[in-house]
mmCIF file of C-alpha atoms in Angstrom:
data_model
loop_
_atom_site.group_PDB
_atom_site.id
_atom_site.type_symbol
_atom_site.label_atom_id
_atom_site.label_comp_id
_atom_site.label_asym_id
_atom_site.label_seq_id
_atom_site.Cartn_x
_atom_site.Cartn_y
_atom_site.Cartn_z
ATOM 1 C CA MET B 1 -0.013 0.167 -0.105
ATOM 2 C CA SER B 2 1.393 3.419 -1.056
ATOM 3 C CA ASN B 3 1.550 6.577 0.853
ATOM 4 C CA GLY B 4 3.408 5.262 4.076
ATOM 5 C CA CYS B 5 0.555 2.747 4.771
ATOM 6 C CA ARG B 6 1.986 -0.469 6.483
ATOM 7 C CA THR B 7 0.614 -4.064 6.868
ATOM 8 C CA SER B 8 -0.885 -4.991 10.295
ATOM 9 C CA ARG B 9 2.128 -7.627 11.008
ATOM 10 C CA GLY B 10 3.963 -5.519 13.693
ATOM 11 C CA ARG B 11 3.142 -2.427 11.716
ATOM 12 C CA SER B 12 0.203 0.221 12.163
ATOM 13 C CA PHE B 13 -1.862 2.312 9.920
ATOM 14 C CA ARG B 14 -1.092 5.897 9.425
ATOM 15 C CA LEU B 15 -4.493 7.645 9.422
ATOM 16 C CA THR B 16 -5.201 11.235 8.629
ATOM 17 C CA ALA B 17 -8.201 13.182 9.879
ATOM 18 C CA ALA B 18 -9.976 12.978 6.517
ATOM 19 C CA THR B 19 -9.260 9.317 6.146
ATOM 20 C CA ALA B 20 -10.653 8.615 9.514
ATOM 21 C CA ALA B 21 -13.826 10.507 8.784
ATOM 22 C CA PHE B 22 -14.251 8.598 5.525
ATOM 23 C CA ILE B 23 -13.838 5.403 7.349
ATOM 24 C CA ALA B 24 -16.281 6.201 9.968
ATOM 25 C CA SER B 25 -19.090 7.342 7.273
ATOM 26 C CA ALA B 26 -18.467 4.363 5.590
ATOM 27 C CA LEU B 27 -19.191 2.038 8.637
ATOM 28 C CA VAL B 28 -22.456 4.031 9.307
ATOM 29 C CA PHE B 29 -23.655 3.306 5.800
ATOM 30 C CA SER B 30 -22.890 -0.349 5.794
ATOM 31 C CA VAL B 31 -24.864 -0.731 9.213
ATOM 32 C CA PHE B 32 -27.714 1.101 7.810
ATOM 33 C CA PHE B 33 -27.838 -0.837 4.508
ATOM 34 C CA SER B 34 -27.162 -4.126 6.342
ATOM 35 C CA GLY B 35 -30.576 -4.054 8.067
ATOM 36 C CA CYS B 36 -32.631 -2.788 5.050
ATOM 37 C CA ASP B 37 -34.406 -4.734 2.289
ATOM 38 C CA GLY B 38 -35.061 -3.042 -1.239
ATOM 39 C CA SER B 39 -38.430 -1.463 -0.032
ATOM 40 C CA GLY B 40 -37.250 0.768 2.565
ATOM 41 C CA THR B 41 -35.948 1.097 6.055
ATOM 42 C CA ASP B 42 -35.948 -1.322 8.871
ATOM 43 C CA ALA B 43 -36.345 -0.513 12.450
ATOM 44 C CA ALA B 44 -34.072 -3.215 13.542
ATOM 45 C CA ALA B 45 -31.001 -2.124 11.480
ATOM 46 C CA THR B 46 -29.648 -0.387 14.308
ATOM 47 C CA ASP B 47 -29.284 -3.696 16.163
ATOM 48 C CA ASN B 48 -26.642 -4.694 13.805
ATOM 49 C CA LEU B 49 -24.348 -1.873 14.637
ATOM 50 C CA PRO B 50 -21.036 -3.328 15.802
ATOM 51 C CA SER B 51 -20.473 -3.098 19.554
ATOM 52 C CA THR B 52 -17.803 -0.886 20.600
ATOM 53 C CA THR B 53 -16.262 -4.074 22.461
ATOM 54 C CA ASP B 54 -16.202 -6.009 19.301
ATOM 55 C CA PRO B 55 -12.817 -7.715 19.467
ATOM 56 C CA ALA B 56 -12.485 -7.455 15.664
ATOM 57 C CA LEU B 57 -11.508 -4.092 16.062
ATOM 58 C CA ILE B 58 -7.953 -3.099 17.103
ATOM 59 C CA GLU B 59 -7.551 -0.242 19.585
ATOM 60 C CA ILE B 60 -10.970 1.502 18.633
ATOM 61 C CA THR B 61 -12.048 4.394 20.615
ATOM 62 C CA THR B 62 -15.311 6.206 20.638
ATOM 63 C CA ALA B 63 -15.606 9.710 20.178
ATOM 64 C CA PRO B 64 -18.450 12.280 19.803
ATOM 65 C CA ALA B 65 -20.062 11.580 16.418
ATOM 66 C CA ALA B 66 -19.595 14.625 14.009
ATOM 67 C CA SER B 67 -22.643 15.772 12.310
ATOM 68 C CA ILE B 68 -21.587 14.991 8.610
ATOM 69 C CA PRO B 69 -23.323 16.843 5.882
ATOM 70 C CA ALA B 70 -25.186 14.963 3.127
ATOM 71 C CA SER B 71 -23.027 16.497 0.689
ATOM 72 C CA THR B 72 -20.009 15.200 2.434
ATOM 73 C CA ALA B 73 -21.458 11.686 2.903
ATOM 74 C CA ASP B 74 -22.518 11.487 -0.781
ATOM 75 C CA ALA B 75 -19.058 12.316 -1.785
ATOM 76 C CA ALA B 76 -17.622 9.770 0.680
ATOM 77 C CA SER B 77 -19.876 6.985 -0.466
ATOM 78 C CA GLY B 78 -19.700 7.784 -4.014
ATOM 79 C CA LEU B 79 -23.509 7.308 -4.401
ATOM 80 C CA PRO B 80 -25.731 9.567 -6.132
ATOM 81 C CA ALA B 81 -27.311 12.225 -3.957
ATOM 82 C CA ALA B 82 -30.771 10.913 -4.672
ATOM 83 C CA SER B 83 -30.153 7.069 -3.334
ATOM 84 C CA VAL B 84 -29.219 8.573 0.057
ATOM 85 C CA PRO B 85 -32.056 7.913 2.310
ATOM 86 C CA ALA B 86 -33.628 11.039 3.581
ATOM 87 C CA THR B 87 -33.647 9.897 7.318
ATOM 88 C CA PRO B 88 -30.883 11.304 9.333
ATOM 89 C CA VAL B 89 -28.448 8.937 11.102
ATOM 90 C CA THR B 90 -27.847 9.652 14.704
ATOM 91 C CA THR B 91 -25.246 8.209 16.623
ATOM 92 C CA THR B 92 -24.037 8.814 19.913
ATOM 93 C CA ASP B 93 -20.399 7.024 19.623
ATOM 94 C CA VAL B 94 -18.744 7.121 16.370
ATOM 95 C CA PRO B 95 -15.842 4.491 16.360
ATOM 96 C CA VAL B 96 -12.993 6.115 15.298
ATOM 97 C CA VAL B 97 -9.790 4.446 14.166
ATOM 98 C CA THR B 98 -6.940 5.714 16.326
ATOM 99 C CA SER B 99 -3.505 4.706 14.598
ATOM 100 C CA LEU B 100 -0.700 3.389 16.714
ATOM 101 C CA PRO B 101 2.397 5.412 17.092
ATOM 102 C CA THR B 102 4.430 4.930 14.116
ATOM 103 C CA PRO B 103 8.305 4.317 15.001
ATOM 104 C CA THR B 104 10.529 6.331 13.305
ATOM 105 C CA PRO B 105 12.420 4.242 10.804
ATOM 106 C CA THR B 106 16.156 4.433 10.812
ATOM 107 C CA PRO B 107 16.940 5.648 7.492
ATOM 108 C CA VAL B 108 18.796 3.519 5.239
ATOM 109 C CA PRO B 109 21.474 5.297 3.352
ATOM 110 C CA VAL B 110 20.863 5.226 -0.268
ATOM 111 C CA ALA B 111 24.043 4.492 -2.231
ATOM 112 C CA THR B 112 24.370 7.265 -4.499
ATOM 113 C CA SER B 113 26.136 6.487 -7.634
ATOM 114 C CA VAL B 114 29.429 8.410 -7.816
ATOM 115 C CA PRO B 115 29.908 9.887 -11.143
ATOM 116 C CA PRO B 116 33.032 9.123 -12.628
ATOM 117 C CA VAL B 117 35.763 11.198 -11.922
ATOM 118 C CA THR B 118 36.934 13.124 -14.895
ATOM 119 C CA PRO B 119 40.451 13.950 -14.546
ATOM 120 C CA THR B 120 41.283 17.589 -14.767
ATOM 121 C CA PRO B 121 43.511 17.773 -17.865
ATOM 122 C CA LYS B 122 46.873 19.131 -16.854
ATOM 123 C CA PRO B 123 47.938 22.132 -18.957
ATOM 124 C CA PRO B 124 51.288 21.205 -21.045
ATOM 125 C CA SER B 125 54.169 22.358 -18.759
ATOM 126 C CA THR B 126 55.727 25.514 -19.957
ATOM 127 C CA PRO B 127 59.446 25.714 -19.070
ATOM 128 C CA THR B 128 60.339 28.705 -17.292
ATOM 129 C CA PRO B 129 62.690 30.369 -19.565
ATOM 130 C CA LYS B 130 66.126 30.783 -17.713
ATOM 131 C CA PRO B 131 67.776 34.291 -18.187
ATOM 132 C CA PRO B 132 70.937 34.118 -19.854
ATOM 133 C CA SER B 133 73.561 33.419 -17.381
ATOM 134 C CA THR B 134 75.539 36.603 -16.635
ATOM 135 C CA PRO B 135 79.175 35.632 -15.992
ATOM 136 C CA THR B 136 80.381 37.001 -12.457
ATOM 137 C CA PRO B 137 82.919 39.392 -12.880
ATOM 138 C CA LYS B 138 86.392 38.310 -11.343
ATOM 139 C CA PRO B 139 87.752 40.948 -8.880
ATOM 140 C CA PRO B 140 90.906 42.436 -9.966
ATOM 141 C CA SER B 141 93.811 40.262 -8.776
ATOM 142 C CA THR B 142 95.876 42.006 -6.068
ATOM 143 C CA PRO B 143 99.428 41.793 -7.020
ATOM 144 C CA THR B 144 101.758 39.806 -4.669
ATOM 145 C CA PRO B 145 104.752 41.240 -3.902
ATOM 146 C CA GLU B 146 107.680 38.776 -5.009
ATOM 147 C CA PRO B 147 110.422 38.118 -2.414
ATOM 148 C CA GLY B 148 113.236 39.979 -2.669
ATOM 149 C CA ASP B 149 111.407 42.608 -5.055
ATOM 150 C CA TYR B 150 109.286 44.482 -2.649
ATOM 151 C CA PRO B 151 112.010 46.216 -0.623
ATOM 152 C CA ALA B 152 112.941 48.226 -3.816
ATOM 153 C CA LEU B 153 109.686 50.256 -2.578
ATOM 154 C CA GLN B 154 111.487 50.920 0.681
ATOM 155 C CA ILE B 155 113.854 52.896 -1.333
ATOM 156 C CA ALA B 156 113.191 56.742 -0.263
ATOM 157 C CA PRO B 157 111.868 58.676 -3.379
ATOM 158 C CA ASP B 158 114.120 61.685 -2.548
ATOM 159 C CA ARG B 159 117.121 59.438 -3.281
ATOM 160 C CA VAL B 160 116.006 58.547 -6.698
ATOM 161 C CA PHE B 161 114.081 61.542 -7.941
ATOM 162 C CA ARG B 162 116.908 64.249 -7.660
ATOM 163 C CA TYR B 163 116.972 65.975 -10.891
ATOM 164 C CA THR B 164 116.341 69.564 -10.698
ATOM 165 C CA ARG B 165 115.573 71.919 -13.572
ATOM 166 C CA LYS B 166 118.265 73.854 -15.020
ATOM 167 C CA GLN B 167 117.417 77.596 -14.415
ATOM 168 C CA THR B 168 119.473 80.137 -16.075
ATOM 169 C CA ALA B 169 119.146 83.566 -14.695
ATOM 170 C CA PRO B 170 119.155 86.166 -17.575
ATOM 171 C CA ALA B 171 121.389 89.118 -17.228
ATOM 172 C CA LEU B 172 118.762 91.771 -16.162
ATOM 173 C CA PRO B 173 119.048 95.539 -16.257
ATOM 174 C CA GLU B 174 119.058 97.332 -12.781
ATOM 175 C CA GLY B 175 115.622 97.425 -11.288
ATOM 176 C CA ARG B 176 114.231 94.438 -12.972
ATOM 177 C CA PHE B 177 113.267 91.170 -11.392
ATOM 178 C CA CYS B 178 113.261 87.647 -12.864
ATOM 179 C CA VAL B 179 109.914 85.677 -13.857
ATOM 180 C CA VAL B 180 110.399 81.836 -13.658
ATOM 181 C CA PHE B 181 107.595 79.664 -15.357
ATOM 182 C CA GLU B 182 107.229 76.213 -14.126
ATOM 183 C CA PRO B 183 105.083 74.015 -16.469
ATOM 184 C CA GLY B 184 104.110 71.286 -14.029
ATOM 185 C CA ALA B 185 105.686 68.536 -12.277
ATOM 186 C CA ASP B 186 107.335 66.168 -14.691
ATOM 187 C CA VAL B 187 106.424 68.270 -17.496
ATOM 188 C CA TYR B 188 109.009 70.205 -19.508
ATOM 189 C CA PHE B 189 109.203 72.699 -22.350
ATOM 190 C CA THR B 190 111.149 70.582 -24.633
ATOM 191 C CA LYS B 191 111.336 66.666 -25.045
ATOM 192 C CA LYS B 192 115.168 66.752 -24.833
ATOM 193 C CA ASP B 193 114.675 68.482 -21.335
ATOM 194 C CA PHE B 194 112.173 65.783 -20.100
ATOM 195 C CA ALA B 195 114.621 62.940 -21.341
ATOM 196 C CA GLU B 196 117.307 64.413 -19.349
ATOM 197 C CA ALA B 197 115.168 64.442 -16.319
ATOM 198 C CA PHE B 198 113.840 61.115 -16.686
ATOM 199 C CA LEU B 199 117.249 59.177 -17.543
ATOM 200 C CA SER B 200 119.079 61.196 -14.829
ATOM 201 C CA ASP B 201 116.577 59.731 -12.114
ATOM 202 C CA LEU B 202 116.839 56.329 -13.703
ATOM 203 C CA TYR B 203 120.396 56.436 -13.302
ATOM 204 C CA SER B 204 119.922 57.170 -9.593
ATOM 205 C CA TYR B 205 117.691 54.490 -9.284
ATOM 206 C CA LEU B 206 120.292 52.135 -10.945
ATOM 207 C CA VAL B 207 122.988 53.033 -8.682
ATOM 208 C CA ILE B 208 121.071 52.149 -5.302
ATOM 209 C CA ARG B 209 119.978 48.730 -6.931
ATOM 210 C CA LEU B 210 123.244 47.842 -8.348
ATOM 211 C CA GLY B 211 125.113 49.118 -5.362
ATOM 212 C CA GLY B 212 127.313 51.538 -7.526
ATOM 213 C CA ALA B 213 127.587 52.866 -11.259
ATOM 214 C CA PRO B 214 126.559 50.769 -13.820
ATOM 215 C CA VAL B 215 129.026 48.663 -15.530
ATOM 216 C CA ALA B 216 128.582 47.432 -19.132
ATOM 217 C CA GLY B 217 131.226 45.949 -21.613
ATOM 218 C CA GLY B 218 133.946 46.646 -19.336
ATOM 219 C CA LYS B 219 132.839 50.560 -18.820
ATOM 220 C CA VAL B 220 131.950 52.128 -15.647
ATOM 221 C CA TYR B 221 129.152 54.814 -16.690
ATOM 222 C CA THR B 222 129.052 57.934 -14.798
ATOM 223 C CA ARG B 223 125.646 60.039 -15.298
ATOM 224 C CA GLU B 224 127.036 62.218 -17.776
ATOM 225 C CA SER B 225 128.465 59.397 -19.958
ATOM 226 C CA PHE B 226 125.144 57.511 -19.430
ATOM 227 C CA LEU B 227 122.936 60.175 -20.723
ATOM 228 C CA ALA B 228 125.282 60.862 -23.613
ATOM 229 C CA PHE B 229 125.455 57.350 -24.708
ATOM 230 C CA LEU B 230 121.542 56.782 -24.358
ATOM 231 C CA GLN B 231 120.957 59.897 -26.756
ATOM 232 C CA SER B 232 123.326 59.279 -29.262
ATOM 233 C CA GLU B 233 122.641 58.211 -32.927
ATOM 234 C CA ALA B 234 125.442 55.640 -33.222
ATOM 235 C CA ALA B 235 124.270 53.991 -30.020
ATOM 236 C CA GLU B 236 120.791 53.669 -31.482
ATOM 237 C CA LYS B 237 122.029 51.763 -34.340
ATOM 238 C CA LYS B 238 123.351 49.076 -32.083
ATOM 239 C CA ASN B 239 120.194 49.118 -29.897
ATOM 240 C CA PHE B 240 122.193 50.842 -27.164
ATOM 241 C CA GLU B 241 124.089 47.829 -26.600
ATOM 242 C CA PRO B 242 125.820 46.986 -24.174
ATOM 243 C CA LEU B 243 123.640 48.941 -21.738
ATOM 244 C CA THR B 244 120.489 47.531 -22.996
ATOM 245 C CA ASN B 245 121.508 43.904 -22.239
ATOM 246 C CA ALA B 246 122.928 44.803 -18.785
ATOM 247 C CA LEU B 247 120.075 47.339 -17.395
ATOM 248 C CA CYS B 248 116.957 46.133 -19.066
ATOM 249 C CA PRO B 249 115.690 44.142 -16.060
ATOM 250 C CA TYR B 250 115.941 47.048 -13.784
ATOM 251 C CA LEU B 251 113.524 48.844 -16.237
ATOM 252 C CA LEU B 252 110.596 46.423 -15.939
ATOM 253 C CA THR B 253 110.102 42.991 -14.829
ATOM 254 C CA LYS B 254 109.320 40.261 -17.656
ATOM 255 C CA ASP B 255 105.619 39.316 -17.504
ATOM 256 C CA ARG B 256 104.345 38.235 -20.687
ATOM 257 C CA GLY B 257 100.737 38.903 -20.982
ATOM 258 C CA GLY B 258 100.557 40.382 -17.262
ATOM 259 C CA GLU B 259 98.925 43.418 -15.975
ATOM 260 C CA PHE B 260 100.938 46.457 -16.376
ATOM 261 C CA GLY B 261 100.004 47.904 -13.085
ATOM 262 C CA HIS B 262 101.218 44.858 -11.364
ATOM 263 C CA GLN B 263 104.911 46.379 -12.104
ATOM 264 C CA ILE B 264 104.481 48.441 -8.895
ATOM 265 C CA PHE B 265 105.541 45.587 -6.958
ATOM 266 C CA ARG B 266 108.515 44.474 -9.050
ATOM 267 C CA LYS B 267 112.103 45.615 -9.291
ATOM 268 C CA GLY B 268 111.645 47.842 -12.181
ATOM 269 C CA PHE B 269 111.743 51.531 -12.295
ATOM 270 C CA PHE B 270 108.650 51.792 -14.137
ATOM 271 C CA GLY B 271 106.702 50.024 -11.271
ATOM 272 C CA TYR B 272 108.796 52.504 -8.993
ATOM 273 C CA CYS B 273 107.494 55.354 -10.699
ATOM 274 C CA MET B 274 103.898 54.253 -10.428
ATOM 275 C CA ALA B 275 104.185 53.477 -6.754
ATOM 276 C CA TYR B 276 105.293 57.305 -6.070
ATOM 277 C CA ASN B 277 103.128 58.913 -8.696
ATOM 278 C CA ARG B 278 106.255 60.342 -10.739
ATOM 279 C CA TYR B 279 106.518 60.046 -14.384
ATOM 280 C CA GLU B 280 102.915 58.256 -14.636
ATOM 281 C CA ASP B 281 101.821 59.902 -17.702
ATOM 282 C CA PHE B 282 105.245 58.893 -19.651
ATOM 283 C CA VAL B 283 105.204 55.414 -18.299
ATOM 284 C CA TYR B 284 101.520 54.542 -19.696
ATOM 285 C CA TYR B 285 102.479 56.439 -22.646
ATOM 286 C CA MET B 286 105.315 54.250 -23.053
ATOM 287 C CA LYS B 287 103.142 50.944 -23.143
ATOM 288 C CA ASP B 288 101.193 52.355 -26.203
ATOM 289 C CA ALA B 289 104.183 54.041 -27.908
ATOM 290 C CA PHE B 290 105.855 50.612 -27.661
ATOM 291 C CA TYR B 291 102.903 48.806 -29.299
ATOM 292 C CA TRP B 292 102.688 51.002 -32.106
ATOM 293 C CA TRP B 293 106.280 51.165 -32.856
ATOM 294 C CA ARG B 294 106.552 47.226 -33.064
ATOM 295 C CA ASN B 295 103.392 47.247 -35.213
ATOM 296 C CA ASP B 296 104.158 49.989 -37.465
ATOM 297 C CA GLU B 297 107.604 48.553 -38.112
ATOM 298 C CA GLY B 298 106.063 45.390 -39.260
ATOM 299 C CA TYR B 299 107.569 43.140 -36.367
ATOM 300 C CA GLY B 300 106.027 39.588 -36.775
ATOM 301 C CA ARG B 301 104.275 40.404 -39.756
ATOM 302 C CA GLY B 302 102.640 37.203 -41.232
ATOM 303 C CA ASP B 303 102.908 35.702 -37.826
ATOM 304 C CA PRO B 304 100.024 36.746 -35.749
ATOM 305 C CA GLU B 305 101.210 35.045 -32.639
ATOM 306 C CA LYS B 306 104.626 36.528 -33.000
ATOM 307 C CA ALA B 307 103.354 39.862 -33.632
ATOM 308 C CA ALA B 308 101.204 39.717 -30.442
ATOM 309 C CA ILE B 309 104.100 38.886 -28.220
ATOM 310 C CA GLY B 310 106.270 41.394 -29.972
ATOM 311 C CA ARG B 311 103.839 44.380 -29.160
ATOM 312 C CA ASP B 312 103.601 43.417 -25.441
ATOM 313 C CA ILE B 313 105.765 45.670 -23.326
ATOM 314 C CA LEU B 314 106.033 43.286 -20.704
ATOM 315 C CA ALA B 315 107.130 40.248 -23.078
ATOM 316 C CA ASP B 316 110.733 41.387 -23.481
ATOM 317 C CA PRO B 317 112.401 44.002 -21.243
ATOM 318 C CA TRP B 318 115.338 44.204 -23.819
ATOM 319 C CA ALA B 319 113.032 45.476 -26.646
ATOM 320 C CA SER B 320 111.499 47.554 -24.085
ATOM 321 C CA PHE B 321 114.595 49.151 -22.942
ATOM 322 C CA ALA B 322 115.854 49.785 -26.583
ATOM 323 C CA ASP B 323 112.710 51.130 -27.759
ATOM 324 C CA MET B 324 112.101 53.500 -24.888
ATOM 325 C CA CYS B 325 115.543 55.075 -25.655
ATOM 326 C CA LYS B 326 114.519 55.619 -29.194
ATOM 327 C CA ILE B 327 111.278 57.095 -28.301
ATOM 328 C CA LEU B 328 113.034 59.598 -26.042
ATOM 329 C CA ARG B 329 115.529 60.554 -28.751
ATOM 330 C CA HIS B 330 113.133 61.286 -31.494
ATOM 331 C CA ASP B 331 110.910 64.220 -32.131
ATOM 332 C CA GLU B 332 108.118 64.653 -35.036
ATOM 333 C CA LYS B 333 111.067 65.606 -37.493
ATOM 334 C CA SER B 334 113.666 63.045 -36.452
ATOM 335 C CA VAL B 335 111.293 60.225 -36.663
ATOM 336 C CA LEU B 336 110.195 60.749 -40.086
ATOM 337 C CA LYS B 337 113.460 58.807 -41.192
ATOM 338 C CA TYR B 338 111.943 55.573 -39.887
ATOM 339 C CA PHE B 339 108.066 56.241 -39.807
ATOM 340 C CA SER B 340 105.876 58.236 -42.514
ATOM 341 C CA LYS B 341 103.167 60.725 -41.180
ATOM 342 C CA SER B 342 100.522 58.248 -41.834
ATOM 343 C CA THR B 343 101.572 55.870 -39.086
ATOM 344 C CA THR B 344 100.165 55.772 -35.770
ATOM 345 C CA LEU B 345 103.673 55.870 -34.130
ATOM 346 C CA TYR B 346 104.343 59.325 -35.760
ATOM 347 C CA LYS B 347 101.158 60.686 -34.322
ATOM 348 C CA MET B 348 101.948 59.278 -31.127
ATOM 349 C CA ILE B 349 105.563 61.072 -31.165
ATOM 350 C CA CYS B 350 103.821 64.396 -32.110
ATOM 351 C CA ALA B 351 101.285 63.817 -29.077
ATOM 352 C CA PHE B 352 104.015 63.406 -26.601
ATOM 353 C CA PRO B 353 102.147 64.222 -23.052
ATOM 354 C CA CYS B 354 104.963 65.296 -20.980
ATOM 355 C CA VAL B 355 105.934 68.582 -23.139
ATOM 356 C CA ALA B 356 103.968 71.896 -22.703
ATOM 357 C CA THR B 357 104.034 74.466 -25.779
ATOM 358 C CA PRO B 358 103.895 78.132 -25.125
ATOM 359 C CA SER B 359 101.442 79.961 -27.282
ATOM 360 C CA GLY B 360 104.159 82.895 -27.386
ATOM 361 C CA ALA B 361 107.502 83.807 -25.977
ATOM 362 C CA LEU B 362 107.641 83.563 -22.080
ATOM 363 C CA PRO B 363 108.846 86.940 -20.551
ATOM 364 C CA GLU B 364 112.091 86.463 -18.308
ATOM 365 C CA SER B 365 111.462 89.351 -16.053
ATOM 366 C CA TYR B 366 109.151 92.317 -15.397
ATOM 367 C CA ASP B 367 109.404 95.801 -14.322
ATOM 368 C CA PRO B 368 108.077 96.728 -10.676
ATOM 369 C CA ALA B 369 106.770 100.251 -11.837
ATOM 370 C CA SER B 370 104.578 98.736 -14.481
ATOM 371 C CA GLY B 371 104.151 95.090 -13.628
ATOM 372 C CA LEU B 372 103.424 92.518 -16.302
ATOM 373 C CA ARG B 373 100.168 91.180 -18.009
ATOM 374 C CA LEU B 374 100.292 87.240 -18.518
ATOM 375 C CA ASN B 375 99.099 86.927 -21.907
ATOM 376 C CA VAL B 376 100.903 83.515 -22.819
ATOM 377 C CA SER B 377 99.285 80.183 -22.243
ATOM 378 C CA LEU B 378 100.369 76.787 -22.705
ATOM 379 C CA SER B 379 99.207 73.474 -24.448
ATOM 380 C CA ARG B 380 99.776 69.974 -23.707
ATOM 381 C CA HIS B 381 98.285 66.867 -25.064
ATOM 382 C CA GLY B 382 95.574 65.253 -23.002
ATOM 383 C CA TYR B 383 95.160 68.282 -20.608
ATOM 384 C CA THR B 384 93.665 71.561 -20.446
ATOM 385 C CA PHE B 385 95.719 74.625 -19.244
ATOM 386 C CA THR B 386 93.734 76.512 -16.400
ATOM 387 C CA GLY B 387 96.240 79.405 -15.942
ATOM 388 C CA TRP B 388 99.209 80.551 -13.715
ATOM 389 C CA TYR B 389 99.051 80.260 -10.065
ATOM 390 C CA THR B 390 101.497 81.692 -7.522
ATOM 391 C CA ASP B 391 100.929 78.544 -5.160
ATOM 392 C CA PRO B 392 103.030 75.383 -6.185
ATOM 393 C CA GLU B 393 99.684 73.155 -5.885
ATOM 394 C CA CYS B 394 97.848 75.556 -8.069
ATOM 395 C CA ARG B 395 95.553 76.442 -5.250
ATOM 396 C CA GLY B 396 93.009 79.404 -5.367
ATOM 397 C CA MET B 397 92.534 81.716 -8.298
ATOM 398 C CA PRO B 398 94.888 81.834 -11.424
ATOM 399 C CA VAL B 399 96.592 85.289 -11.576
ATOM 400 C CA THR B 400 96.569 87.294 -14.692
ATOM 401 C CA GLU B 401 99.142 89.578 -14.046
ATOM 402 C CA ILE B 402 102.022 90.722 -11.823
ATOM 403 C CA PRO B 403 100.799 93.958 -10.259
ATOM 404 C CA ALA B 404 102.691 97.041 -10.480
ATOM 405 C CA GLY B 405 104.611 97.904 -7.259
ATOM 406 C CA THR B 406 105.694 94.202 -6.887
ATOM 407 C CA GLN B 407 109.208 93.704 -5.675
ATOM 408 C CA GLY B 408 111.384 90.680 -6.059
ATOM 409 C CA ASP B 409 111.638 87.419 -8.462
ATOM 410 C CA VAL B 410 108.419 85.609 -9.131
ATOM 411 C CA THR B 411 107.814 82.142 -9.779
ATOM 412 C CA LEU B 412 104.349 80.843 -11.615
ATOM 413 C CA TYR B 413 103.209 77.379 -12.016
ATOM 414 C CA ALA B 414 100.828 76.035 -14.548
ATOM 415 C CA GLY B 415 97.558 74.535 -13.828
ATOM 416 C CA TRP B 416 96.224 71.427 -15.556
ATOM 417 C CA ARG B 417 92.894 69.535 -15.734
ATOM 418 C CA PRO B 418 92.820 66.303 -17.288
ATOM 419 C CA GLY B 419 91.090 66.060 -20.899
ATOM 420 C CA ARG B 420 90.659 68.832 -23.647
#
């Protein structure tokens, strides 16, 4: 039976109020009609009503009868209204079927079909692009002093850099004073003057390192003979032998393919100059000038490996010493004997960085009564002239004149700024 009705075996009916009313009315009519024949109503029909104690009824209780309208009874019995007897039925107790309490059933879990798991498609793995590897720059290696070489730096610089400029005092009329123009530290007005200064200080360094005057080919060289030999054309034709072979290890230390700056810890004069900030412009100029001298003369032509070694100033101190002396000897005129104006070496000879060229004649004296206007400037390769100063360190403002009324000799210092 649907709608939640159960059988009587251990189970009970679940009756709603409408269902109970319908059953009650049905019982009334069934009792009524059971005592009637086809012609009418039997007064004894009521005797056939079931007793309230009839054991056939299970847990039937009496309740006050409700008056049932005819229309409701008609509808409940399913008979036409005309066939319902007009005599009203009166009953005191109408049996009402009361349903037993319905036990709450334990819900049985219903197996729910699990839909097949649809695997989520994995997107194709896109490889994360790796950035191009940037090589880690290697820190510059710190030069390590070699045993026995480092003590060279302990030589006091005033024992080596002893050369002083030659100042020739002009013969002046009475009442006038001398004016001296200093072109700058390690800067000279001619290349010959610079070569004399540099080679003189090199000689002082050699005397200290050698423990005495240089000796080569059985000859002892004084300062004067040393300078004269290295500036002679005859010695150049022989590559300045025998001095080159004897003294080249003291100019720089052989270090093929090495760092030029590492010479600061070696026994050569170039490194000593860099350590004490002397002749630095010339030392670094020589590194490039040597390269172009060897290149433009065609050394190692046709043999790239030989050419590369030949242009390295640290590869062979012998060649470096000989070519240094040649470069110091030549100016823009004499070098044309070996190199044309189209070569880089010629351009480098013309751009020597340690010579200052005046824009005009430099005055040698001044008159205290009128003073002196400073109209002469200087030019120097790789530098800009900033003016004349009375301070040796070129501090303060440059001066443009020696005022009238000044007394005594005056020294003026050239100021320079790197770059043009």
